[in-house]
Coordinates of C-alpha atoms and ligand atoms in Angstrom, one line a residue:
X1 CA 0.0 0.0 0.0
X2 CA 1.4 3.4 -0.8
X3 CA 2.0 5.4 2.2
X4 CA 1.3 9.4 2.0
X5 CA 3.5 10.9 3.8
X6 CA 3.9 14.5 5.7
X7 CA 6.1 17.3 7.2
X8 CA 6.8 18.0 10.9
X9 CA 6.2 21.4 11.8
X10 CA 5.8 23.1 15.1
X11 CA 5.6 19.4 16.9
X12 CA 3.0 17.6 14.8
X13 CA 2.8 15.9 11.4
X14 CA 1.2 18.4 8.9
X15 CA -0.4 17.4 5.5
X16 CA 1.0 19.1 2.1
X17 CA -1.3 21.8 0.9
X18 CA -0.5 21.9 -2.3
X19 CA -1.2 20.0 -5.5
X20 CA 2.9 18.9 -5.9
X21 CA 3.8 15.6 -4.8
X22 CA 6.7 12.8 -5.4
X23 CA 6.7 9.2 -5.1
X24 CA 9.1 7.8 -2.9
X25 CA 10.2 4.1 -4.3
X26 CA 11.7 0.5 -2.7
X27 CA 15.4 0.4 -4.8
X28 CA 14.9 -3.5 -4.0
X29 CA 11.7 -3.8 -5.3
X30 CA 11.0 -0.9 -7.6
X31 CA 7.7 -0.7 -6.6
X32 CA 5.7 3.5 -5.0
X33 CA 5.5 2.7 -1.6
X34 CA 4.9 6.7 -0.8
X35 CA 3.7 9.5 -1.6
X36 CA 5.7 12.6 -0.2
X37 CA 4.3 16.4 -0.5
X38 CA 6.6 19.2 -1.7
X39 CA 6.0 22.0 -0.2
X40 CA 5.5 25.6 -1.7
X41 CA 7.4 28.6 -0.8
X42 CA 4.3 29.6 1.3
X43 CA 4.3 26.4 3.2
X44 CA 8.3 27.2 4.0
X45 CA 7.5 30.2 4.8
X46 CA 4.6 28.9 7.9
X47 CA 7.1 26.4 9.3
X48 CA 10.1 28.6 9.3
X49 CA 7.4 31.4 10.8
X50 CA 6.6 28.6 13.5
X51 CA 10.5 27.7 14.1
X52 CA 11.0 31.9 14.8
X53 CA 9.0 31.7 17.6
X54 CA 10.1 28.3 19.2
X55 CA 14.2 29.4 18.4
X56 CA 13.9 33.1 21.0
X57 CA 12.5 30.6 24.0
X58 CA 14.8 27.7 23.0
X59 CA 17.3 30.4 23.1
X60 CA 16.5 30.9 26.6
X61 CA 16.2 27.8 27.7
X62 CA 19.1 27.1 30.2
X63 CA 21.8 25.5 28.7
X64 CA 21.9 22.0 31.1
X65 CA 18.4 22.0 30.4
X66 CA 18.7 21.8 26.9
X67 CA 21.5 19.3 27.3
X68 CA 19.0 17.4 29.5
X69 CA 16.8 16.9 26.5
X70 CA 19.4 16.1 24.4
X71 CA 20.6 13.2 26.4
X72 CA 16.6 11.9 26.4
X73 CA 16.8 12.1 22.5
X74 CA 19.9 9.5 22.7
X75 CA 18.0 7.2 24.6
X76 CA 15.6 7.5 22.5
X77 CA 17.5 6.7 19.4
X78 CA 18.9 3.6 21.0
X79 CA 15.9 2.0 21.9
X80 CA 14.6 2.6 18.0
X81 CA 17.7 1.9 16.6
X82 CA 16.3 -1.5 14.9
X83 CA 13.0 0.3 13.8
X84 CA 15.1 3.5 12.5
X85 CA 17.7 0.6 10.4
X86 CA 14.0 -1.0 8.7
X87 CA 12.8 2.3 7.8
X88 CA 16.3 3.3 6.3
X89 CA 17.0 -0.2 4.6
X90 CA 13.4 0.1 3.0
X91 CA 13.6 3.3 1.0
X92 CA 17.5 4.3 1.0
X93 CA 18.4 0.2 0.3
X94 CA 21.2 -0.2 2.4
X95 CA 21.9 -3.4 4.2
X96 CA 21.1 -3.6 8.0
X97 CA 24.3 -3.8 9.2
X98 CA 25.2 -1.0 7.0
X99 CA 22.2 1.0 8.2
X100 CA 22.9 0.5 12.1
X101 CA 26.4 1.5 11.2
X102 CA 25.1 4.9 10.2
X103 CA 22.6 5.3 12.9
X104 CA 25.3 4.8 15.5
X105 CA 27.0 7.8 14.1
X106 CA 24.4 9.7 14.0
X107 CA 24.1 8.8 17.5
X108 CA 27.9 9.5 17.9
X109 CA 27.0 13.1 17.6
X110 CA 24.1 13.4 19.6
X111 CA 26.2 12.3 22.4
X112 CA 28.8 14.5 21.2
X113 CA 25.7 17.6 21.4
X114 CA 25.0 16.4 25.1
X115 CA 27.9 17.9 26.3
X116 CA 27.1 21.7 24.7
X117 CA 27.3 22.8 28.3
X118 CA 31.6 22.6 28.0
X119 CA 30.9 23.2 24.3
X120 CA 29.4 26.7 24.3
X121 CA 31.7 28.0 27.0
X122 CA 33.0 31.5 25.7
X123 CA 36.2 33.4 27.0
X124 CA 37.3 35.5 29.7
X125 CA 40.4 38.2 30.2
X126 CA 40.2 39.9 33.9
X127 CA 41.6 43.3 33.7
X128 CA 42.7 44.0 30.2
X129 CA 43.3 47.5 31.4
X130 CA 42.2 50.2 33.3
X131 CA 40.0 47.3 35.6
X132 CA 38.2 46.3 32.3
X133 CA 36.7 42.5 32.3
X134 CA 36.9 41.6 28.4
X135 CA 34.7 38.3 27.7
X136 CA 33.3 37.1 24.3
X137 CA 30.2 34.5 24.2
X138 CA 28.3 32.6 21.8
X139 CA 24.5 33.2 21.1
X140 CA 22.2 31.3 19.0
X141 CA 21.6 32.4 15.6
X142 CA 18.1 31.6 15.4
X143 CA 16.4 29.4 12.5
X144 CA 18.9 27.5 10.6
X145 CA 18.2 25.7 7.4
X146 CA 19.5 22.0 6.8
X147 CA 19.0 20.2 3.1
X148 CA 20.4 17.1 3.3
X149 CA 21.1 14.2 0.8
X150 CA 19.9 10.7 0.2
X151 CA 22.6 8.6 1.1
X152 CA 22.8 9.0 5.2
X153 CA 18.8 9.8 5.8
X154 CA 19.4 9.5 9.6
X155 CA 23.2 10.8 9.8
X156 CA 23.6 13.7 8.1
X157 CA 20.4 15.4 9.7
X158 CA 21.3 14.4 13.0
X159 CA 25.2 15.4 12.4
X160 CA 23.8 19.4 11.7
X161 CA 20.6 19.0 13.4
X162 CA 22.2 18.0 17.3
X163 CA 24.6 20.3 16.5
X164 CA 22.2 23.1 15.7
X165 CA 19.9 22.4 18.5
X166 CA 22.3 22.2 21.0
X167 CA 23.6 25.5 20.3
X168 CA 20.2 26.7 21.2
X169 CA 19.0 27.2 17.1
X170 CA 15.4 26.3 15.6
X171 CA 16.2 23.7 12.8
X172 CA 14.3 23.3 9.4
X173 CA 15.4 20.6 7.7
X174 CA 14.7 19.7 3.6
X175 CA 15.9 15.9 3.5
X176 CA 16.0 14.3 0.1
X177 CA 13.0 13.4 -1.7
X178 CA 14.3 10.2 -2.1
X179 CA 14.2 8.8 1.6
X180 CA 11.8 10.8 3.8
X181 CA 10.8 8.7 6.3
X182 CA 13.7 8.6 9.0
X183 CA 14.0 12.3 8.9
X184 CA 10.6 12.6 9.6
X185 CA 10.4 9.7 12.3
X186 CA 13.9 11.6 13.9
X187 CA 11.4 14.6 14.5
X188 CA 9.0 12.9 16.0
X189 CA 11.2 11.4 18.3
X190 CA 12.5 14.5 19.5
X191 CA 9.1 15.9 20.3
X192 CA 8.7 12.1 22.5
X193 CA 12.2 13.5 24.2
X194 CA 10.4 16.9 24.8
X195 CA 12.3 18.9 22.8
X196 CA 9.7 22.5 22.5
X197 CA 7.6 22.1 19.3
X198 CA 9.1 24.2 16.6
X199 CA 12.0 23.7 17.6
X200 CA 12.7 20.3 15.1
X201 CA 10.4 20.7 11.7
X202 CA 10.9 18.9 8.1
X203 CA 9.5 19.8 5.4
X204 CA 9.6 18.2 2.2
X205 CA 10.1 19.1 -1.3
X206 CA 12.4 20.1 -3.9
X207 CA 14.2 23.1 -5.7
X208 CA 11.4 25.3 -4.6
X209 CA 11.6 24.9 -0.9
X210 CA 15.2 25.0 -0.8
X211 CA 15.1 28.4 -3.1
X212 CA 12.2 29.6 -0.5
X213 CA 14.9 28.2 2.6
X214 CA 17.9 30.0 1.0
X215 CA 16.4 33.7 0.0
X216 CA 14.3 34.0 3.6
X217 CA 14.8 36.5 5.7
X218 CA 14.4 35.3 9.1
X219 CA 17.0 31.9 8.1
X220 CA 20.5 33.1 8.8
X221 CA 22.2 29.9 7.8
X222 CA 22.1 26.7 5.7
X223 CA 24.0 23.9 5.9
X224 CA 24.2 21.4 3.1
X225 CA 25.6 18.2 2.1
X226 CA 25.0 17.2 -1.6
X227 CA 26.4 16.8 -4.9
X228 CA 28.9 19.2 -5.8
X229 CA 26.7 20.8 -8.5
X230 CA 23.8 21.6 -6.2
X231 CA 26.3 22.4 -3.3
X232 CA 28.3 25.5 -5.6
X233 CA 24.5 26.4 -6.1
X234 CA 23.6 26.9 -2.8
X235 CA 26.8 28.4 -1.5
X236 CA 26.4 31.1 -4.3
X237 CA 22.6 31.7 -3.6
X238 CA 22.9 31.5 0.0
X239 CA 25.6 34.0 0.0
X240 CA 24.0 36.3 -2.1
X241 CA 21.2 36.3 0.3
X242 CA 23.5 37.3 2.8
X243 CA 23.5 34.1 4.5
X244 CA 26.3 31.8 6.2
X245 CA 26.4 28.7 3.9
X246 CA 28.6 25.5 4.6
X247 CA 28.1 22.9 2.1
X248 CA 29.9 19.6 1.7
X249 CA 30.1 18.4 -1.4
X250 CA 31.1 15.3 -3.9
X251 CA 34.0 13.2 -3.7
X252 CA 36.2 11.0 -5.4
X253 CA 38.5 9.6 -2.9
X254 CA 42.0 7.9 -3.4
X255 CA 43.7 5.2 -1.9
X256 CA 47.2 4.7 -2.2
X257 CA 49.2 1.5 -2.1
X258 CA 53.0 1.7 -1.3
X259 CA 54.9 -1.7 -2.4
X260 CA 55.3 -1.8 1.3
X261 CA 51.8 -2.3 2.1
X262 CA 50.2 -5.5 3.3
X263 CA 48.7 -6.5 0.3
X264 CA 46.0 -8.4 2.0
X265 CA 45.2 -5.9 4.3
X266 CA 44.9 -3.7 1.5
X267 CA 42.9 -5.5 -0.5
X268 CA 40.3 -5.9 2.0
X269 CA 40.3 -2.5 2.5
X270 CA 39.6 -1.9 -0.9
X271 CA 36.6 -4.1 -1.0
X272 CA 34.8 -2.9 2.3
X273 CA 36.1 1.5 1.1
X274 CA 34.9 0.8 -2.1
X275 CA 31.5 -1.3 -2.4
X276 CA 30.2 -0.7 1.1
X277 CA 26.4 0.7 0.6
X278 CA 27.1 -0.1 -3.2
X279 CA 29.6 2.5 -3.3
X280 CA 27.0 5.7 -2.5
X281 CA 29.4 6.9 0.2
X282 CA 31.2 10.6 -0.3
X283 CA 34.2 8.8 1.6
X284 CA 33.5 6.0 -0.6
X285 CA 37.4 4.5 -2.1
X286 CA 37.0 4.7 -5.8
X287 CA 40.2 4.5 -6.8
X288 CA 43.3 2.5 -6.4
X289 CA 46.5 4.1 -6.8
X290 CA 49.4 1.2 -6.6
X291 CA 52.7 3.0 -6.6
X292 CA 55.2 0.0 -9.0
X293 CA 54.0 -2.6 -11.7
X294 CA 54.1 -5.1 -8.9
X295 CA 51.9 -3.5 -6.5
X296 CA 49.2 -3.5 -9.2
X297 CA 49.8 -7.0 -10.0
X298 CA 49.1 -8.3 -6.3
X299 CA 46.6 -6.3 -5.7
X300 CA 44.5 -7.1 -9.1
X301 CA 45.2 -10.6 -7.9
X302 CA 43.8 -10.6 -4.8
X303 CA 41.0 -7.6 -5.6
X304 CA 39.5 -9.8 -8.9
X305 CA 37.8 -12.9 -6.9
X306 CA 37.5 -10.7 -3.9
X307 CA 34.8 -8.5 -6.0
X308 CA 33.4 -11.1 -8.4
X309 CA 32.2 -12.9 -4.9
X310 CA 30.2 -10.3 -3.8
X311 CA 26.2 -10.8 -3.9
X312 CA 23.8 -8.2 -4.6
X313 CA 20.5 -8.6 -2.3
X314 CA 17.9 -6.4 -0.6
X315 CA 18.5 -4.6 2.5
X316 CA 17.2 -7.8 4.7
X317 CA 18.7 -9.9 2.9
X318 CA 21.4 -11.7 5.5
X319 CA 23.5 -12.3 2.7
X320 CA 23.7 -9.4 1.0
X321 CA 26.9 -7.3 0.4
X322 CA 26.0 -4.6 -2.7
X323 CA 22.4 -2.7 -2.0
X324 CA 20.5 -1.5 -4.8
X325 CA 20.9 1.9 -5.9
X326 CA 18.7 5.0 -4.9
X327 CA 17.3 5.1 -8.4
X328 CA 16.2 3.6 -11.7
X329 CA 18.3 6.8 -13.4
X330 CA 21.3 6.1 -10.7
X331 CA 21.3 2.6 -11.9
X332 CA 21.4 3.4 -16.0
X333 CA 23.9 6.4 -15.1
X334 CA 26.4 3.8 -13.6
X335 CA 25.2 1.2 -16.3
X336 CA 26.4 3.7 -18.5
X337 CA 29.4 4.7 -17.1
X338 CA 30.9 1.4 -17.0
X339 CA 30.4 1.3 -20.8
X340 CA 32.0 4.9 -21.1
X341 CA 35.0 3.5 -19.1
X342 CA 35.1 0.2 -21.9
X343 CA 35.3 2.8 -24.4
X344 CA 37.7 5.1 -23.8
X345 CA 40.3 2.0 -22.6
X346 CA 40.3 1.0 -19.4
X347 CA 40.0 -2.9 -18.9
X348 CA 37.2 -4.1 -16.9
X349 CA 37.7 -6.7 -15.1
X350 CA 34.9 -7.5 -13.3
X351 CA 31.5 -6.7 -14.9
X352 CA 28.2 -5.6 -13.2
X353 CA 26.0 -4.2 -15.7
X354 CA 22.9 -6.6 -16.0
X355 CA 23.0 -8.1 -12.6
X356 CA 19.7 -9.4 -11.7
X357 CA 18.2 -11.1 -9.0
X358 CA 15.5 -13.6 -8.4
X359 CA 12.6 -12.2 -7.0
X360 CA 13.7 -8.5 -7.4
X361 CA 13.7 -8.4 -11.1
X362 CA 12.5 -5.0 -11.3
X363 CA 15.3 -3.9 -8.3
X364 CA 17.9 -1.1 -9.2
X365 CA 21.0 -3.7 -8.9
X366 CA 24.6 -3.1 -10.4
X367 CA 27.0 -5.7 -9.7
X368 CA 30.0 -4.8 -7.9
X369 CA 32.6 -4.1 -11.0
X370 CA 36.1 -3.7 -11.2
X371 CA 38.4 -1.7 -14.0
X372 CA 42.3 -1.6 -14.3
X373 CA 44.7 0.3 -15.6
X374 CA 42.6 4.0 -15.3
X375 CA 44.0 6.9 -16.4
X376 CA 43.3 10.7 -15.5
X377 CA 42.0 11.2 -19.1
X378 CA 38.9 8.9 -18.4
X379 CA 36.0 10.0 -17.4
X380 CA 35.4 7.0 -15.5
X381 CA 38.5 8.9 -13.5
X382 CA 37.4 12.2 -13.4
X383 CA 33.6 11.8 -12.2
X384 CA 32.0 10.8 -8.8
X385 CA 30.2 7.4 -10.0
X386 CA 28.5 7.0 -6.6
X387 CA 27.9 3.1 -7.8
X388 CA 29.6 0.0 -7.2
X389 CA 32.9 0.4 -9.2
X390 CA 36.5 0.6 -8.2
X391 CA 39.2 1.9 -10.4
X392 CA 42.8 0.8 -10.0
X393 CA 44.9 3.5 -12.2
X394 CA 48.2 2.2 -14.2
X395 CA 50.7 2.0 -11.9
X396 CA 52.3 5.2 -10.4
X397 CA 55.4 6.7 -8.7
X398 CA 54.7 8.3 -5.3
X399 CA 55.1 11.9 -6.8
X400 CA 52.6 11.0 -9.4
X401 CA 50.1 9.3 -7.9
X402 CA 50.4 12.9 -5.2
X403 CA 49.9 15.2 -8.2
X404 CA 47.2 12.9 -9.5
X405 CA 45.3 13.4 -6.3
X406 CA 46.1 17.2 -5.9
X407 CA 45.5 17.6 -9.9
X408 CA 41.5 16.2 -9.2
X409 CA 38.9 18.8 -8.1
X410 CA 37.8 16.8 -5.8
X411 CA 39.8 16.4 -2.2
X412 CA 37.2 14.8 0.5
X413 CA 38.9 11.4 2.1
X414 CA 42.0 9.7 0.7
X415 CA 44.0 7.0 2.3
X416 CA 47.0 5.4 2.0
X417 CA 48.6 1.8 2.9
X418 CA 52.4 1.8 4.2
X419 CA 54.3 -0.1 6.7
X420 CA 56.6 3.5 6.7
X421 CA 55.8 6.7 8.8
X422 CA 58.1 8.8 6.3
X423 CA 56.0 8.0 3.6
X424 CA 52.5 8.1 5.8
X425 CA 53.8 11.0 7.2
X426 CA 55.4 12.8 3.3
X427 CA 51.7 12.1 2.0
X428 CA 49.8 13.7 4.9
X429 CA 51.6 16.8 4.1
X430 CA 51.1 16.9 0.8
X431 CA 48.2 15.8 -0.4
X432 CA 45.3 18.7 -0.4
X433 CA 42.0 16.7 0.9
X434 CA 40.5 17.3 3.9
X435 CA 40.1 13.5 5.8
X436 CA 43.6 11.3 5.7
X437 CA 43.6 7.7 6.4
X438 CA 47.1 6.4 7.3
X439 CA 46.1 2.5 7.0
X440 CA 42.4 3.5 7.5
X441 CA 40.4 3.4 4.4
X442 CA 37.5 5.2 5.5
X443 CA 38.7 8.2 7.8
X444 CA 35.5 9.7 9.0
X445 CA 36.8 11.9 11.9
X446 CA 34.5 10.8 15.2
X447 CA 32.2 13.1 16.5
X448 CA 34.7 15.2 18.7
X449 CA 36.7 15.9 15.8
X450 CA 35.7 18.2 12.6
X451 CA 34.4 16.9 9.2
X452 CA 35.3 18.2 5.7
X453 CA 36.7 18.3 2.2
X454 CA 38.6 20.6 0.9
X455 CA 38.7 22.0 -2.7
X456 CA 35.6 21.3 -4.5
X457 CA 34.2 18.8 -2.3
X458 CA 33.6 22.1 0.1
X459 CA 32.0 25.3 0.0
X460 CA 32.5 27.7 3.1
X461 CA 34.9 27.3 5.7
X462 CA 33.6 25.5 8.9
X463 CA 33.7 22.1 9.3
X464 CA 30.4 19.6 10.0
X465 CA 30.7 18.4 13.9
X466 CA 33.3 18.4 16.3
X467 CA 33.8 22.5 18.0
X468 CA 34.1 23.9 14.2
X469 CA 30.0 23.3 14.2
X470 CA 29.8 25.4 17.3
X471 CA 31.3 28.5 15.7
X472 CA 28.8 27.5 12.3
X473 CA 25.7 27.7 14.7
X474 CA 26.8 30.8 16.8
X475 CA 27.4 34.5 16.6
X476 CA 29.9 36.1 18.8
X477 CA 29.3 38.8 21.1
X478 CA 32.5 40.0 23.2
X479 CA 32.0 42.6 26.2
X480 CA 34.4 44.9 27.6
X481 CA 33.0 45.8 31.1
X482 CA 34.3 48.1 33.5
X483 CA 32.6 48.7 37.2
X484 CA 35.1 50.7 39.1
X485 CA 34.7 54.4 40.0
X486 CA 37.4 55.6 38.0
X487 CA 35.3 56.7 35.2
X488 CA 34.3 59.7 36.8
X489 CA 37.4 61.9 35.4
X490 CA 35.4 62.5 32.2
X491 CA 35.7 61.7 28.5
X492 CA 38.9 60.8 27.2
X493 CA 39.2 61.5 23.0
X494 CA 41.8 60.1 22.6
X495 CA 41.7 56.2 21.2
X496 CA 41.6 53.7 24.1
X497 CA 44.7 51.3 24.7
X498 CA 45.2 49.0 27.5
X499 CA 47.7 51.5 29.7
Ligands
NAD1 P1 21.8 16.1 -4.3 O1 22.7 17.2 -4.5 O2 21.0 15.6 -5.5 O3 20.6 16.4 -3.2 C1 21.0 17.0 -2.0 C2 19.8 17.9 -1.5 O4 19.7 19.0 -2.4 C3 18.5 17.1 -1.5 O5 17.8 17.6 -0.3 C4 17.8 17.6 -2.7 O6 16.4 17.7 -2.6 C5 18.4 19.0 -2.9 N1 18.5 19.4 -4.3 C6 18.7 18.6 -5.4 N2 18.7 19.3 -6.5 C7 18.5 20.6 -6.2 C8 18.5 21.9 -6.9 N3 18.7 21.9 -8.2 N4 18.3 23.0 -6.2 C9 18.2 23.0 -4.9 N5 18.2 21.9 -4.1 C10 18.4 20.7 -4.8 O7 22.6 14.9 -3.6 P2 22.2 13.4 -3.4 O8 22.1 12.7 -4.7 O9 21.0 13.3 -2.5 O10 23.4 12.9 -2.5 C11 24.6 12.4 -3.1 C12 25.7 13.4 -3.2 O11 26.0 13.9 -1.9 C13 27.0 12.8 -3.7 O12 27.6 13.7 -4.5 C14 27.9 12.7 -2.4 O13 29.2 12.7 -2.5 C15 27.4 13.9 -1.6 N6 27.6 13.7 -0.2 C16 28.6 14.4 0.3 C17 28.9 14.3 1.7 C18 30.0 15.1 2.3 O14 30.1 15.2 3.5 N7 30.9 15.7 1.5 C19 28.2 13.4 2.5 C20 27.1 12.7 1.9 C21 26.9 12.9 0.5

């Protein structure tokens, strides 16, 4: 049965008013199983109308007490951490495990939120001169816009959202079309935690509510993660609006192999960086850089049954290791690309255009594939494929396969695989990407830390979690305050200096 879904504004679950709706699909299946709204500029304009209000008393509302309700929220999210995984698997198509993975680090930075008592703390000079007290503190900003993408339905709202919250903000978020359900079920579990209504709202839709999100007045800032395209877009508009806009962006992330390297180790690696959640991961490993001839020799050998043994399946499936993808035009896109890649040279080793499976004929399946010797001239190379497909390049020299990574617009995660700390440590300094992984194929910072690309996997200059997001979700006010009776000599014209 098709399910018609709703946004969560000012506490409760509010039907679309309009006549513009999309249909929300199962990537295992195929088949509608909702109906979502998309809201109209006037319907973004009620909620973030609604969130004004609740954002001045959230504001007010004492900083333990807020954590207080944060902490509830946790709890919360633990106990429905099987429910949340059902939901996710259902419409994003990612595997359980793969699903309770994400949860938990969404749940990483709740935690992470809890402690915006230490957080927030501001800063204090006694007697900077003349008895004045000189402190600077962080206020809430007010109604903060979040437009999130498909991939991490439960993540990447809770990674902006906590954050937001916990600095005492009202947060609108737009989640993606594609998988509405978890962001709307996180709202209503933060109204169970008793978090003031208003204070969490989603609404739904597409290029028209985030236009109405990014030229409103009363929404000082937007955070987005998104393709890169979309995420130049709303950095530009958001600016122009006068807005502070952080967006993080697409990725194609590299993963060097040293002739060092424990080929084995690296191998897996590759495998789990590169087809985990069917390769729709920005800090997904797409490509394989071996440095020799005989790197890339062992580690084709090892990667080619390593990936032709992998098993497409539905999210419940116990066996599966490749999801579906997110769409029927995801799936041709890839489809296509892997042709593109046959075309302009590369060999492909490993094929997974036409995968079907029994049962889910109709399900948006590409096998896990594998090319070799890649080159920076392919387009295969150059563009985010955000499918199942792992490129090894021809083999490289350190200094090359540094300049190839530097030389690609993108710069989110990149890793490399070396039993030597000169060479770990030579790469860290000269790559340009924002997450390193030194042995660690997937460097997500934790919650404590920041998140980010750089170059064009970034736009704006905070980070996503850790205490950059505090500064994202704050203005500054600093004080200079004097309470002694010296002032009484009268005014003094000449410019002030700490004597
Ligand atoms: P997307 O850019 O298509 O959509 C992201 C959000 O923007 C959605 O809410 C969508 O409704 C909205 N949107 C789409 N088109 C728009 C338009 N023309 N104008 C205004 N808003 C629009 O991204 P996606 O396909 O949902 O997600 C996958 C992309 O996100 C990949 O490129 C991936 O690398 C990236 N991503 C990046 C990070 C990161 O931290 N760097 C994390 C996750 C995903």
């Amino acid at each position: 049965m098709t399910e018609q879904l709703y946004h969560w504004v000012g506490g409760q679950k509010v039907n679309g008013e309009g006549d513009r709706f999309g249909e929300v699909y199962n990537p295992a299946t195929g088949e509608v199983i909702a109906k979502l709204p998309y809201a109209s500029r006037s319907e973004v304009d009620k909620v973030v109308q609604n969130a004004l209000v609740a954002a001045e008393a959230w504001g007010d509302t004492s900083v333990p007490k807020r954590s207080a309700i944060i902490f509830r929220f946790r709890e919360l999210l633990v106990q429905n951490k099987e429910k949340l995984a059902e939901m996710l698997g259902r419409e994003h198509g990612k595997t359980i495990p793969d699903a309770l993975g994400e949860i938990q680090r969404g749940i990483d930075v709740v935690e992470f939120a809890a402690g915006i008592p230490h957080l927030i703390k501001g800063e204090f000079n006694q007697n900077i001169g003349g008895n004045i007290d000189l402190y600077s503190i962080r206020e809430p900003i007010g109604v903060v816009g979040g437009i999130t993408p498909f991939n991490f339905p439960v993540m990447i709202p809770l990674w902006m959202g906590a954050m937001a919250v916990a600095c005492g903000n009202a947060f609108v978020n737009k989640p993606s079309e594609r998988d509405p359900s978890c962001p709307n079920f996180l709202a209503e579990l933060w109204t169970e935690a008793g978090l003031p209504d208003g204070v969490w709202n989603v609404v739904h839709g597409d290029k028209e509510a985030v236009d109405a999100l990014l030229e409103h007045d009363d929404v000082p800032a937007i955070s987005f993660v998104g393709s890169t395209g979309v995420g130049e877009y709303i950095y530009q508009h958001g600016s122009k609006f006068n807005k502070r806009v952080q967006a993080f962006c697409g990725a194609k992330n590299h993963m060097v192999i040293m002739p060092d390297a424990d080929m084995d180790q690296a191998a897996d690696a590759l495998i789990g960086a590169g087809f985990g959640s069917a390769g729709e991961r920005c800090m997904a490993i797409s490509v394989a850089v071996p440095v020799g001839k005989a790197t890339q020799d062992a580690l084709i050998e090892r990667l080619v049954p390593k990936v032709e043994a992998l098993k497409i399946g539905a999210y419940n499936d116990p066996n599966a290791d490749i999801n579906p993808l997110i769409t029927r035009q995801a799936q041709e896109r890839v489809e296509g690309l892997i042709s593109k890649g046959i075309e302009e040279g590369a060999d492909l080793l490993v094929d997974g255009r036409g995968a079907r499976l029994q049962g889910y004929e109709e399900g948006y399946f590409v096998g896990a594939s594998l090319f070799n010797n890649v080159t920076e001239e392919m387009e295969i190379y150059k563009t985010e494929i955000f499918g199942p497909v792992l490129s090894v390049t021809a083999p490289q020299t350190f200094d090359s396969a540094v300049s190839m990574i530097n030389n690609h617009e993108y710069g989110n995660g990149v890793a490399i695989f070396t039993r030597d700390g000169d060479s770990a440590r030579t790469f860290s300094k000269q790559v340009d990407v924002g997450m390193i992984g030194v042995n660690v194929p997937i460097p997500v910072p934790m919650a404590f830390h920041n998140f980010g690309g750089s170059k064009r996997s970034k736009f704006g200059d905070t980070q996503m979690h850790g205490p950059e997001s505090i500064r994202f979700f704050t203005k500054m006010k600093t004080i200079s305050s004097r309470w002694p009776s010296g002032i009484k000599e009268g005014a003094q014209l000449a410019f002030p200096t700490n004597d």
